[in-house]
Coordinates of C-alpha atoms in Angstrom, one line a residue:
Chain A
M1 CA -9.7 -10.1 10.8
T2 CA -7.9 -9.5 7.5
E3 CA -8.8 -12.2 5.0
Q4 CA -6.0 -13.5 2.8
L5 CA -6.0 -15.8 -0.2
P6 CA -3.6 -18.8 -0.3
Q7 CA -0.2 -18.3 -2.0
D8 CA -1.1 -20.7 -4.8
V9 CA -4.2 -18.8 -5.7
I10 CA -2.2 -15.6 -5.8
A11 CA 0.3 -17.3 -8.0
Q12 CA -2.4 -18.5 -10.4
L13 CA -3.8 -14.9 -10.6
T14 CA -0.3 -13.5 -11.3
A15 CA 0.3 -16.1 -14.0
M16 CA -2.7 -14.9 -16.0
G17 CA -0.7 -11.8 -17.0
P18 CA -2.0 -8.2 -17.4
M19 CA -4.2 -8.1 -20.5
I20 CA -7.9 -7.6 -19.8
T21 CA -9.5 -10.3 -21.9
P22 CA -12.7 -12.2 -21.4
E23 CA -10.6 -15.1 -20.2
L24 CA -9.0 -12.9 -17.6
V25 CA -12.3 -11.7 -16.3
Q26 CA -13.9 -15.2 -16.2
G27 CA -10.7 -16.9 -14.9
S28 CA -10.2 -14.3 -12.1
W29 CA -13.8 -14.6 -10.8
A30 CA -13.7 -18.4 -11.1
L31 CA -10.7 -18.4 -8.7
L32 CA -12.2 -15.9 -6.3
T33 CA -15.9 -16.9 -6.2
P34 CA -15.4 -20.1 -4.0
F35 CA -13.7 -17.9 -1.4
H36 CA -16.6 -15.4 -1.5
E37 CA -19.1 -18.2 -1.2
K38 CA -17.3 -19.5 1.8
A39 CA -16.9 -16.1 3.5
G40 CA -20.4 -14.9 2.5
Y41 CA -20.8 -12.0 0.1
T42 CA -24.2 -10.5 0.9
A43 CA -25.0 -8.0 3.7
P44 CA -27.8 -9.0 6.0
K45 CA -30.2 -6.6 4.3
I46 CA -30.1 -5.3 0.7
D47 CA -32.7 -2.8 -0.5
R48 CA -32.4 -3.2 -4.3
D49 CA -33.1 -0.9 -7.2
Q50 CA -33.8 2.4 -5.6
R51 CA -34.3 4.9 -8.4
Y52 CA -32.0 7.9 -8.3
G53 CA -33.2 9.2 -11.7
D54 CA -35.5 8.6 -14.7
H55 CA -33.3 6.3 -16.8
E56 CA -33.7 2.5 -16.5
R57 CA -30.0 2.4 -15.3
H58 CA -30.5 5.1 -12.6
R59 CA -30.7 2.4 -9.9
L60 CA -28.8 1.7 -6.7
D61 CA -28.8 -1.0 -4.0
V62 CA -28.4 -0.1 -0.3
H63 CA -26.6 -2.7 1.9
T64 CA -27.1 -2.5 5.6
S65 CA -26.8 -4.6 8.7
G66 CA -30.6 -4.7 9.0
A67 CA -30.2 -3.7 12.6
G68 CA -32.5 -0.6 12.2
A69 CA -32.2 2.7 10.6
G70 CA -31.4 4.9 13.5
G71 CA -34.6 6.9 12.8
D72 CA -34.7 10.0 14.9
S73 CA -31.3 9.4 16.4
G74 CA -28.7 12.2 15.8
A75 CA -26.1 12.3 13.1
D76 CA -23.6 11.1 15.7
N77 CA -25.1 7.7 15.6
K78 CA -25.2 7.4 11.9
A79 CA -22.6 5.4 10.0
P80 CA -20.2 6.4 7.2
V81 CA -21.5 5.6 3.7
V82 CA -19.4 4.0 0.9
L83 CA -20.9 4.5 -2.6
F84 CA -19.3 2.1 -5.2
V85 CA -19.3 2.7 -8.9
H86 CA -18.6 -0.5 -11.0
G87 CA -16.4 -0.8 -14.1
G88 CA -17.1 -2.3 -17.5
G89 CA -15.3 -0.3 -20.2
F90 CA -18.0 2.5 -20.4
T91 CA -20.3 0.1 -22.3
G92 CA -21.1 -2.6 -19.9
G93 CA -21.2 -3.8 -16.3
D94 CA -23.8 -3.6 -13.6
K95 CA -24.0 -3.1 -9.8
H96 CA -25.3 -6.6 -9.4
V97 CA -24.9 -9.8 -11.4
P98 CA -27.3 -12.3 -9.9
G99 CA -25.7 -15.5 -8.6
T100 CA -22.2 -13.9 -8.4
P101 CA -20.4 -11.8 -5.8
M102 CA -20.4 -8.8 -8.2
Y103 CA -20.7 -6.3 -6.5
D104 CA -22.7 -7.3 -3.5
H105 CA -19.4 -8.2 -2.0
I106 CA -18.5 -4.5 -1.8
G107 CA -21.7 -3.8 0.1
A108 CA -21.1 -6.7 2.5
W109 CA -17.6 -5.5 3.1
A110 CA -18.9 -2.0 3.9
V111 CA -21.4 -3.4 6.3
R112 CA -18.8 -5.6 8.0
N113 CA -16.8 -2.4 8.5
G114 CA -19.7 -0.7 10.2
W115 CA -20.8 1.4 7.3
V116 CA -23.7 1.6 4.9
G117 CA -22.8 0.3 1.4
V118 CA -24.4 1.7 -1.7
T119 CA -23.7 0.1 -5.2
M120 CA -24.9 2.0 -8.2
T121 CA -25.6 1.4 -11.9
Y122 CA -25.2 4.2 -14.5
R123 CA -25.9 5.0 -18.1
L124 CA -23.7 3.5 -20.8
A125 CA -22.0 4.5 -24.0
P126 CA -22.4 4.7 -26.9
G127 CA -26.0 5.8 -26.1
H128 CA -24.9 8.0 -23.3
T129 CA -21.6 9.9 -23.8
W130 CA -19.4 12.1 -21.6
P131 CA -20.3 13.5 -19.1
A132 CA -23.2 11.2 -18.5
G133 CA -21.3 9.0 -16.1
A134 CA -20.2 11.9 -14.0
Q135 CA -23.7 13.3 -14.0
D136 CA -25.0 9.9 -12.8
V137 CA -22.5 9.8 -10.0
A138 CA -23.5 13.3 -8.9
S139 CA -27.2 12.3 -9.0
A140 CA -26.5 9.1 -6.9
V141 CA -24.6 11.2 -4.4
Q142 CA -27.5 13.5 -4.2
W143 CA -29.8 10.5 -3.6
V144 CA -27.6 9.3 -0.8
R145 CA -27.6 12.8 0.7
D146 CA -31.4 12.8 0.7
N147 CA -32.2 9.2 1.6
V148 CA -29.4 7.5 3.4
A149 CA -30.3 8.7 6.9
R150 CA -33.3 6.3 6.9
Y151 CA -30.8 3.5 6.4
G152 CA -28.7 4.6 9.3
G153 CA -26.2 6.3 7.1
D154 CA -24.7 9.7 7.6
P155 CA -25.3 12.1 4.7
D156 CA -22.3 14.1 5.7
R157 CA -19.8 11.3 5.7
I158 CA -19.8 9.8 2.2
V159 CA -16.9 8.2 0.5
V160 CA -17.2 7.5 -3.3
A161 CA -15.2 4.7 -4.8
G162 CA -15.0 3.7 -8.5
H163 CA -13.2 0.9 -10.3
S164 CA -11.9 1.1 -13.9
A165 CA -14.5 3.0 -16.0
G166 CA -16.4 3.7 -12.8
C167 CA -13.2 5.3 -11.4
V168 CA -13.1 7.5 -14.5
H169 CA -16.7 8.6 -13.8
V170 CA -15.9 9.3 -10.1
A171 CA -12.8 11.3 -11.0
S172 CA -14.9 13.2 -13.6
Y173 CA -17.5 13.9 -10.9
L174 CA -14.8 15.1 -8.4
V175 CA -13.5 17.7 -10.8
G176 CA -17.0 19.0 -11.7
H177 CA -17.8 17.4 -15.1
G178 CA -21.1 16.1 -13.8
G179 CA -22.2 19.2 -12.0
G180 CA -23.5 18.7 -8.5
A181 CA -21.7 19.7 -5.3
L182 CA -19.3 17.6 -3.2
D183 CA -21.3 18.4 -0.1
G184 CA -21.0 15.5 2.3
V185 CA -18.3 13.7 0.3
R186 CA -15.3 13.2 2.6
G187 CA -13.0 11.3 0.2
A188 CA -12.7 9.1 -2.9
G189 CA -11.1 5.8 -3.9
L190 CA -9.9 5.9 -7.4
L191 CA -9.2 2.3 -8.3
S192 CA -7.4 1.3 -11.5
G193 CA -8.8 4.1 -13.5
F194 CA -7.3 6.7 -15.8
Y195 CA -7.0 10.4 -15.6
T196 CA -5.4 11.5 -18.9
I197 CA -7.5 10.8 -22.0
P198 CA -5.4 11.2 -25.1
D199 CA -6.4 13.0 -28.2
G200 CA -6.7 11.8 -31.7
D201 CA -5.4 8.4 -32.8
A202 CA -4.0 7.7 -29.3
R203 CA -7.6 7.6 -28.0
S204 CA -8.4 3.9 -27.5
E205 CA -11.3 1.8 -28.7
I206 CA -12.4 1.6 -25.0
E207 CA -12.4 5.4 -24.6
R208 CA -13.9 6.5 -28.0
P209 CA -17.5 5.3 -27.5
Y210 CA -17.8 7.4 -24.3
F211 CA -15.6 10.4 -25.0
G212 CA -16.1 10.7 -28.7
D213 CA -13.9 13.4 -30.1
A214 CA -14.1 15.7 -27.0
P215 CA -10.7 17.3 -26.5
S216 CA -8.3 15.8 -24.0
A217 CA -8.0 19.0 -22.1
T218 CA -11.8 19.0 -21.5
V219 CA -12.3 15.4 -20.5
S220 CA -9.0 14.6 -18.7
T221 CA -9.1 14.9 -14.9
L222 CA -5.5 14.8 -13.8
S223 CA -4.9 18.5 -13.3
G224 CA -8.2 18.9 -11.5
L225 CA -7.5 15.9 -9.2
L226 CA -4.2 17.5 -8.1
D227 CA -6.4 20.2 -6.4
A228 CA -9.3 17.9 -5.4
E229 CA -11.4 19.2 -2.5
V230 CA -11.3 15.8 -0.7
P231 CA -8.6 13.3 0.2
L232 CA -7.9 10.7 -2.5
L233 CA -6.8 7.1 -2.4
F234 CA -5.5 5.7 -5.7
A235 CA -5.0 2.0 -6.4
V236 CA -3.2 0.0 -9.1
A237 CA -3.0 -3.8 -9.4
Q238 CA 0.4 -5.4 -9.7
S239 CA -0.8 -7.0 -13.0
D240 CA -2.8 -4.1 -14.2
P241 CA -2.0 -3.4 -17.9
P242 CA 1.0 -1.1 -18.7
F243 CA -1.5 1.6 -19.6
S244 CA -2.8 1.7 -16.0
H245 CA 0.7 1.7 -14.6
G246 CA 1.5 4.6 -16.9
Q247 CA -1.4 6.5 -15.4
V248 CA 0.1 6.1 -11.9
A249 CA 3.5 7.1 -13.1
G250 CA 2.0 10.3 -14.7
L251 CA -0.1 11.0 -11.6
T252 CA 2.9 10.5 -9.2
A253 CA 5.1 12.9 -11.2
A254 CA 2.4 15.6 -11.5
W255 CA 1.3 15.2 -7.8
F256 CA 4.9 15.5 -6.6
A257 CA 5.4 18.6 -8.8
R258 CA 2.3 20.1 -7.3
H259 CA 2.5 19.1 -3.6
G260 CA 6.1 18.0 -2.9
S261 CA 4.8 14.6 -1.9
V262 CA 3.6 11.4 -3.7
P263 CA -0.1 10.5 -3.6
Q264 CA -1.5 7.6 -1.6
V265 CA -1.4 4.7 -4.1
V266 CA -2.3 1.1 -3.0
W267 CA -0.3 -1.4 -5.1
S268 CA -2.5 -4.5 -5.0
D269 CA 0.1 -7.2 -4.5
G270 CA -0.5 -10.3 -6.6
H271 CA -3.6 -9.0 -8.3
N272 CA -4.8 -8.1 -11.8
H273 CA -7.3 -5.5 -13.0
I274 CA -10.3 -7.8 -12.2
S275 CA -9.1 -9.7 -9.2
Q276 CA -8.1 -6.4 -7.5
I277 CA -11.7 -5.4 -7.1
G278 CA -12.8 -9.0 -6.5
S279 CA -10.2 -9.3 -3.7
I280 CA -12.3 -7.2 -1.4
G281 CA -13.6 -9.5 1.4
V282 CA -11.4 -12.4 0.6
D283 CA -7.9 -10.9 0.3
D284 CA -8.2 -7.7 2.1
L285 CA -4.6 -6.7 2.4
A286 CA -4.5 -6.2 -1.4
L287 CA -7.0 -3.4 -1.3
G288 CA -9.9 -3.8 1.1
A289 CA -8.0 -3.2 4.3
P290 CA -6.1 -0.1 3.2
L291 CA -9.2 1.3 1.6
A292 CA -11.1 0.7 4.9
R293 CA -8.4 2.5 6.8
F294 CA -8.7 5.4 4.4
V295 CA -12.5 5.5 4.8
N296 CA -12.2 5.4 8.6
R297 CA -9.6 8.2 8.5
V298 CA -11.5 10.6 6.3
T299 CA -14.8 10.0 8.0
A300 CA -13.5 10.3 11.5
G301 CA -15.1 13.2 13.4
A302 CA -18.5 14.8 12.9
Chain B
M1 CA -4.8 -10.2 13.6
T2 CA -3.7 -6.9 12.1
E3 CA -3.1 -4.4 14.9
Q4 CA -4.3 -0.9 14.4
L5 CA -3.7 2.3 16.4
P6 CA -6.7 4.5 17.4
Q7 CA -7.5 7.3 15.1
D8 CA -6.6 10.0 17.6
V9 CA -3.1 8.6 17.9
I10 CA -2.7 8.6 14.2
A11 CA -4.0 12.2 14.2
Q12 CA -1.3 13.2 16.7
L13 CA 1.4 11.6 14.6
T14 CA 0.2 13.4 11.5
A15 CA 0.1 16.7 13.4
M16 CA 3.8 16.4 14.1
G17 CA 4.7 17.2 10.5
P18 CA 7.4 15.8 8.3
M19 CA 10.7 17.2 9.6
I20 CA 13.0 14.6 11.3
T21 CA 13.9 16.5 14.5
P22 CA 14.8 15.1 17.9
E23 CA 11.3 16.1 19.0
L24 CA 9.8 14.0 16.2
V25 CA 11.8 11.0 17.2
Q26 CA 11.1 11.3 20.8
G27 CA 7.4 12.2 20.4
S28 CA 6.7 9.4 17.9
W29 CA 8.2 6.8 20.1
A30 CA 6.5 8.2 23.2
L31 CA 3.1 7.8 21.5
L32 CA 3.9 4.3 20.2
T33 CA 5.7 2.7 23.2
P34 CA 2.6 2.2 25.4
F35 CA 1.1 0.2 22.6
H36 CA 4.2 -1.9 22.2
E37 CA 4.4 -2.5 25.9
K38 CA 0.8 -3.7 25.9
A39 CA 1.2 -5.9 22.8
G40 CA 4.7 -7.2 23.9
Y41 CA 7.7 -6.4 21.8
T42 CA 10.2 -9.2 22.5
A43 CA 10.3 -12.6 20.9
P44 CA 10.3 -15.6 23.3
K45 CA 14.1 -16.0 22.8
I46 CA 16.7 -13.5 21.8
D47 CA 20.3 -14.6 21.3
R48 CA 22.1 -11.3 21.5
D49 CA 25.4 -9.9 20.2
Q50 CA 26.5 -12.6 17.9
R51 CA 29.7 -11.4 16.2
Y52 CA 29.7 -11.3 12.4
G53 CA 33.0 -9.5 12.1
D54 CA 35.9 -8.0 13.9
H55 CA 34.6 -4.5 14.7
E56 CA 32.8 -3.8 17.9
R57 CA 29.7 -2.9 15.9
H58 CA 29.7 -6.2 14.0
R59 CA 27.0 -7.6 16.1
L60 CA 23.5 -9.0 15.5
D61 CA 20.7 -10.4 17.6
V62 CA 18.7 -13.5 16.6
H63 CA 15.0 -13.6 17.5
T64 CA 13.2 -16.9 17.6
S65 CA 10.2 -18.7 19.1
G66 CA 12.5 -20.7 21.3
A67 CA 10.6 -23.8 20.2
G68 CA 13.8 -25.5 19.0
A69 CA 16.2 -25.2 16.2
G70 CA 15.0 -27.9 13.8
G71 CA 18.4 -29.5 14.1
D72 CA 18.8 -32.2 11.5
S73 CA 15.4 -31.6 9.9
G74 CA 15.4 -30.8 6.2
A75 CA 15.3 -27.3 4.7
D76 CA 11.6 -27.8 4.2
N77 CA 11.0 -27.4 7.9
K78 CA 13.1 -24.2 8.2
A79 CA 11.6 -20.8 8.4
P80 CA 12.2 -17.7 6.3
V81 CA 14.6 -15.2 7.8
V82 CA 14.2 -11.4 8.0
L83 CA 17.4 -9.4 8.5
F84 CA 16.7 -5.9 9.6
V85 CA 19.1 -3.0 9.3
H86 CA 18.3 0.1 11.5
G87 CA 18.5 3.8 10.6
G88 CA 20.3 6.6 12.3
G89 CA 21.6 9.1 9.7
F90 CA 24.8 7.0 9.0
T91 CA 26.3 8.2 12.3
G92 CA 24.1 6.7 14.9
G93 CA 21.5 4.1 15.9
D94 CA 21.6 0.6 17.1
K95 CA 19.9 -2.7 16.7
H96 CA 18.8 -2.6 20.3
V97 CA 18.1 0.3 22.7
P98 CA 17.6 -1.3 26.1
G99 CA 14.3 -0.6 27.8
T100 CA 12.6 0.4 24.5
P101 CA 11.0 -1.5 21.6
M102 CA 13.8 -0.4 19.2
Y103 CA 14.2 -2.7 17.4
D104 CA 13.4 -5.9 19.2
H105 CA 9.8 -5.2 18.0
I106 CA 10.9 -6.1 14.5
G107 CA 12.3 -9.4 15.7
A108 CA 9.1 -10.1 17.7
W109 CA 7.0 -9.3 14.6
A110 CA 9.1 -11.7 12.5
V111 CA 8.7 -14.5 15.0
R112 CA 4.9 -13.9 15.2
N113 CA 4.9 -14.4 11.4
G114 CA 6.6 -17.7 11.7
W115 CA 10.1 -16.5 10.7
V116 CA 13.5 -16.0 12.3
G117 CA 14.2 -12.4 12.9
V118 CA 17.8 -11.0 12.9
T119 CA 18.6 -7.4 13.8
M120 CA 22.1 -6.1 13.1
T121 CA 24.3 -3.2 14.0
Y122 CA 26.9 -1.8 11.6
R123 CA 29.9 0.6 11.5
L124 CA 29.2 4.3 11.5
A125 CA 30.4 7.4 9.8
P126 CA 32.5 9.5 10.0
G127 CA 34.9 6.8 11.1
H128 CA 33.7 4.4 8.5
T129 CA 32.7 5.7 5.2
W130 CA 31.1 4.3 2.0
P131 CA 30.9 1.4 1.3
A132 CA 31.4 0.2 4.9
G133 CA 27.6 -0.1 5.5
A134 CA 27.1 -2.2 2.4
Q135 CA 30.1 -4.4 3.3
D136 CA 28.6 -4.9 6.8
V137 CA 25.2 -5.9 5.4
A138 CA 27.0 -8.4 3.1
S139 CA 28.9 -9.8 6.0
A140 CA 25.8 -10.2 8.1
V141 CA 24.0 -11.9 5.3
Q142 CA 27.0 -14.3 5.1
W143 CA 26.7 -14.9 8.8
V144 CA 23.0 -15.7 8.4
R145 CA 23.8 -18.1 5.6
D146 CA 26.4 -19.9 7.8
N147 CA 24.6 -19.9 11.1
V148 CA 20.8 -19.4 10.9
A149 CA 20.0 -23.1 10.4
R150 CA 20.8 -23.8 14.0
Y151 CA 18.1 -21.3 14.9
G152 CA 15.6 -23.0 12.6
G153 CA 16.1 -20.5 9.9
D154 CA 16.4 -21.3 6.2
P155 CA 19.7 -19.9 4.8
D156 CA 18.1 -20.0 1.3
R157 CA 15.1 -17.9 2.2
I158 CA 16.4 -14.5 3.5
V159 CA 14.7 -11.2 3.1
V160 CA 16.8 -8.1 4.0
A161 CA 15.0 -5.0 5.1
G162 CA 16.5 -1.6 6.0
H163 CA 15.1 1.7 7.2
S164 CA 16.4 5.2 6.4
A165 CA 20.2 5.0 6.4
G166 CA 19.9 1.3 6.9
C167 CA 17.8 1.2 3.7
V168 CA 20.6 3.0 1.9
H169 CA 23.1 0.4 3.0
V170 CA 20.7 -2.5 1.9
A171 CA 20.3 -0.8 -1.5
S172 CA 24.0 -0.4 -1.7
Y173 CA 24.5 -4.1 -0.9
L174 CA 21.9 -5.2 -3.4
V175 CA 23.7 -3.4 -6.3
G176 CA 27.1 -4.8 -5.3
H177 CA 28.8 -1.9 -3.5
G178 CA 29.6 -4.1 -0.5
G179 CA 30.8 -7.1 -2.3
G180 CA 29.4 -10.5 -1.4
A181 CA 26.8 -12.5 -3.3
L182 CA 23.0 -12.4 -3.0
D183 CA 22.9 -16.1 -2.6
G184 CA 19.9 -17.0 -0.4
V185 CA 18.4 -13.5 -0.6
R186 CA 14.9 -13.7 -1.9
G187 CA 13.8 -10.1 -1.7
A188 CA 14.4 -6.8 0.0
G189 CA 12.4 -4.1 1.8
L190 CA 13.6 -0.6 1.1
L191 CA 11.9 1.5 3.7
S192 CA 12.1 5.3 3.5
G193 CA 15.6 5.4 2.1
F194 CA 17.2 7.2 -0.8
Y195 CA 18.7 6.0 -4.0
T196 CA 20.1 9.1 -5.7
I197 CA 22.9 10.8 -3.8
P198 CA 23.5 14.2 -5.3
D199 CA 26.9 15.7 -6.1
G200 CA 28.5 18.8 -4.8
D201 CA 26.6 21.4 -2.8
A202 CA 23.4 19.5 -3.1
R203 CA 24.9 16.7 -1.0
S204 CA 23.3 17.1 2.4
E205 CA 24.9 17.3 5.9
I206 CA 23.4 13.8 6.5
E207 CA 25.0 12.3 3.5
R208 CA 28.4 14.0 3.6
P209 CA 30.0 12.2 6.6
Y210 CA 29.3 8.8 5.0
F211 CA 29.7 9.4 1.3
G212 CA 32.4 12.1 1.5
D213 CA 33.1 13.4 -2.0
A214 CA 32.5 10.1 -3.8
P215 CA 30.8 10.8 -7.1
S216 CA 27.0 10.5 -7.3
A217 CA 27.3 8.0 -10.2
T218 CA 29.4 5.8 -8.0
V219 CA 27.4 5.8 -4.8
S220 CA 23.8 6.2 -6.1
T221 CA 21.8 2.9 -6.4
L222 CA 18.8 3.9 -8.4
S223 CA 19.9 2.6 -11.8
G224 CA 21.2 -0.6 -10.2
L225 CA 18.0 -1.2 -8.3
L226 CA 16.0 -1.1 -11.6
D227 CA 17.7 -4.3 -12.5
A228 CA 17.9 -5.8 -9.0
E229 CA 18.3 -9.6 -8.9
V230 CA 15.5 -9.9 -6.3
P231 CA 12.0 -8.5 -5.8
L232 CA 11.8 -5.2 -4.0
L233 CA 9.2 -3.6 -1.8
F234 CA 9.7 0.1 -1.2
A235 CA 8.0 2.2 1.5
V236 CA 7.4 5.9 2.1
A237 CA 5.6 7.4 5.1
Q238 CA 2.7 9.8 4.5
S239 CA 4.6 12.4 6.5
D240 CA 8.1 11.5 5.3
P241 CA 10.0 14.7 4.4
P242 CA 9.7 16.0 0.8
F243 CA 13.1 14.7 0.1
S244 CA 11.9 11.1 0.7
H245 CA 8.8 11.7 -1.4
G246 CA 11.0 13.0 -4.2
Q247 CA 13.0 9.8 -4.1
V248 CA 9.8 7.8 -4.6
A249 CA 8.8 10.1 -7.4
G250 CA 12.2 9.6 -9.1
L251 CA 12.1 5.9 -8.5
T252 CA 8.6 5.6 -10.0
A253 CA 9.5 7.5 -13.1
A254 CA 12.7 5.5 -13.7
W255 CA 11.0 2.2 -12.9
F256 CA 8.1 2.8 -15.3
A257 CA 10.6 3.9 -18.0
R258 CA 12.5 0.6 -17.5
H259 CA 9.7 -1.9 -16.9
G260 CA 6.4 -0.4 -18.1
S261 CA 5.1 -0.8 -14.6
V262 CA 5.3 1.1 -11.3
P263 CA 7.2 -0.4 -8.4
Q264 CA 5.6 -1.8 -5.2
V265 CA 5.5 1.2 -2.9
V266 CA 3.8 1.0 0.5
W267 CA 2.5 4.5 1.4
S268 CA 2.4 4.3 5.2
D269 CA -1.0 6.0 6.0
G270 CA -0.8 8.4 8.9
H271 CA 2.8 7.9 9.7
N272 CA 6.1 9.9 9.7
H273 CA 9.6 8.8 9.1
I274 CA 10.1 7.4 12.6
S275 CA 6.6 6.1 13.5
Q276 CA 6.5 4.2 10.2
I277 CA 9.1 1.8 11.4
G278 CA 7.7 2.0 14.9
S279 CA 4.3 1.0 13.6
I280 CA 5.4 -2.6 13.0
G281 CA 3.5 -4.7 15.6
V282 CA 1.1 -2.0 16.7
D283 CA -0.3 -0.6 13.5
D284 CA 0.5 -3.3 10.9
L285 CA -1.7 -2.0 8.1
A286 CA 0.7 0.9 7.7
L287 CA 3.7 -1.3 6.9
G288 CA 4.0 -4.5 8.8
A289 CA 1.2 -6.4 7.1
P290 CA 2.1 -5.5 3.5
L291 CA 5.7 -6.2 4.3
A292 CA 4.8 -9.6 5.8
R293 CA 2.7 -10.4 2.7
F294 CA 5.8 -9.6 0.5
V295 CA 8.0 -11.8 2.7
N296 CA 5.6 -14.7 2.4
R297 CA 5.3 -14.2 -1.4
V298 CA 9.0 -14.1 -2.1
T299 CA 9.9 -16.9 0.2
A300 CA 7.1 -19.2 -0.9
G301 CA 8.5 -22.4 -2.4
A302 CA 11.7 -24.2 -1.7

C-alpha cells in the first residue's frame, strides 16, 4: 500500500512557496500531522535514548516490531537497518519531538517495511563545529554495528539517511570527515542536503556556525561523493529553495562528467523542504516508496 | 496497489547493460511479459484503429473501462485522457504488437487509473521526415479533442506521453514543430527521449533518417521546452545509454539556469531503455506510479 495525500493538501503545500521559514515548518506539519495520526506513526516497540557516546545528545531510539530479537538466529534472519539523521540547520532539531510524528514516523515506516529503524540525535553548533556531526554519525553507525543484532537487525546491512543538515553530516561521514569505517553500510539516502560549502562571504548564516571559516575544499563533500563506496539516493523537493535545486544541478553535472550517467535523484512531487521528510508514511510516492525500493535493492543478498 | 517486480528480475535487467540492441529489446520483454500476462494487460474495451488522418499509419486505439461513455453528462464526469506515443528509432514500432503487451499495457494502466487511454501510431522515416512525427501527434491530439467525449474522456484534460523516438515527437509537437494548438493539453511525459539533435557528423545513424540535414537549431527542442506551456515530467532509466543520461544532464543545467530549479525527472530504478516503458503495470514505482501522480496533479480541477 502506497499512501497518498489528497490533491487539495498537496496544493496547499505547494502554495506555501520554497522559503524555509518558521511558518513553513509549522504550516507543513500542521497539514501532515492529522494524516500521521490517522495512519499511526509509532512502531510497536521503541527503545528510547540508547547512549552511543558521552555527550548528552549522543542518543538514539530503536524502532522494532516487538516480535522478538532473533537472538541466536543467523544473520540470514536479521533485517536491514535504516539509521535516520534529522535536520535542523546545524543548531537545532531532535530525533524525537514528543507529541508529534517527528521523527518516530521514520522508525514506524522502517518497521512497516520489515526493517529495524534507528533515529539519532547529534551534537549541535555553535558549541560543536565541523566535523562533530560526521563524527557522531560514525559513532552511531558503530553503535548499530555492535548492538542492533539484539533488536533483530543485521549489522552488515545498514542504510544511513539524513535530511537537510543531517544529510550534510551523512555526506561528510561518507567521505571520511568523521573517521570511522563504512563497514556494514550498504547505501545512503541524501535528502535535501548540500554538498558544496562556499567560501567567504558566500557562506550562509546557516553554514557559518557549524563550518566556521574552514576552507570550502576541506568541508565540501561533492567530489568525494562522486566516488562514494556505496550506492547513493539523492532527493530534492519540488518546492525546495533555489539553493537546494542548485546543489542538485551541480551534483548532476559533476556526476555526469565523472560517470557518464546522472545520479538517482528523487524529485518529491508537490512537497517543500519540510513536508518532503514529513511525507514518509502518509504520501509515500513523494519519497518513502522510492527510498524503500532503494533500501531493498542495496540490502538484497547477504 | 503499486506493483513491484522481484529483486532477482530487476537484477537480471540491470545485468543486461545499457546498449539498445535487439537482444536487449527481446530479453527485456521476455522477462516482463510473464508478469504482464499474470496481471492482465488489456483494458476491458479497446476500440482499435480509429483513423486520425489519411495515411495508413494514422491510426489510434482507444482503451476504456467499457462502463459507458458518459453521453450527455457534463465535463465534470469525464475522465482525463492519456495519449501515448510509442518509440522505435523513427523507422519502426507500432502502437500494438498482437500477442504482446506492447502497448496495450499502457492503455490498461490508464484505465486502471480511471482515465481513458489512447495509443497512437505515426508515419515513419525515411519515407516521412521531420516534422512528420510532430504533425501526427498534433493530428492525434485534435482527434482526441473531437472524439474522446464519446468514450467518456474529457477533451480539456489530455496528457501526452511519448517514449524514445515517440518522446522526441511529443517534444517537437510541444514546441510547435507540428503545428496545431495545445488546447486541452494539461501536461506531457517525456520518457527517455532527446532534446538536442547535433549537427553534422555528430548526428547519429538513428537521427539521420528522420532529421536529414535539418539544422540542429531548427529541430532541437531543448530551448523551447524550457518555456513549455504545460508542466513536464521527464524520465530516464538507470541503464539508459550514456547518450540519454547526457540529455538529462544538459536539460537539468539549462532548466536550472532558466528557472532556478531542476526539472521533474523520474530516474527509473533498475530499468533499461526498454524495460522502463515495459515496467508500467508490473513495476509501477519505476515510472507508472510517479507518472500517474503527475497526470492526476496536472488534470486536477476543471
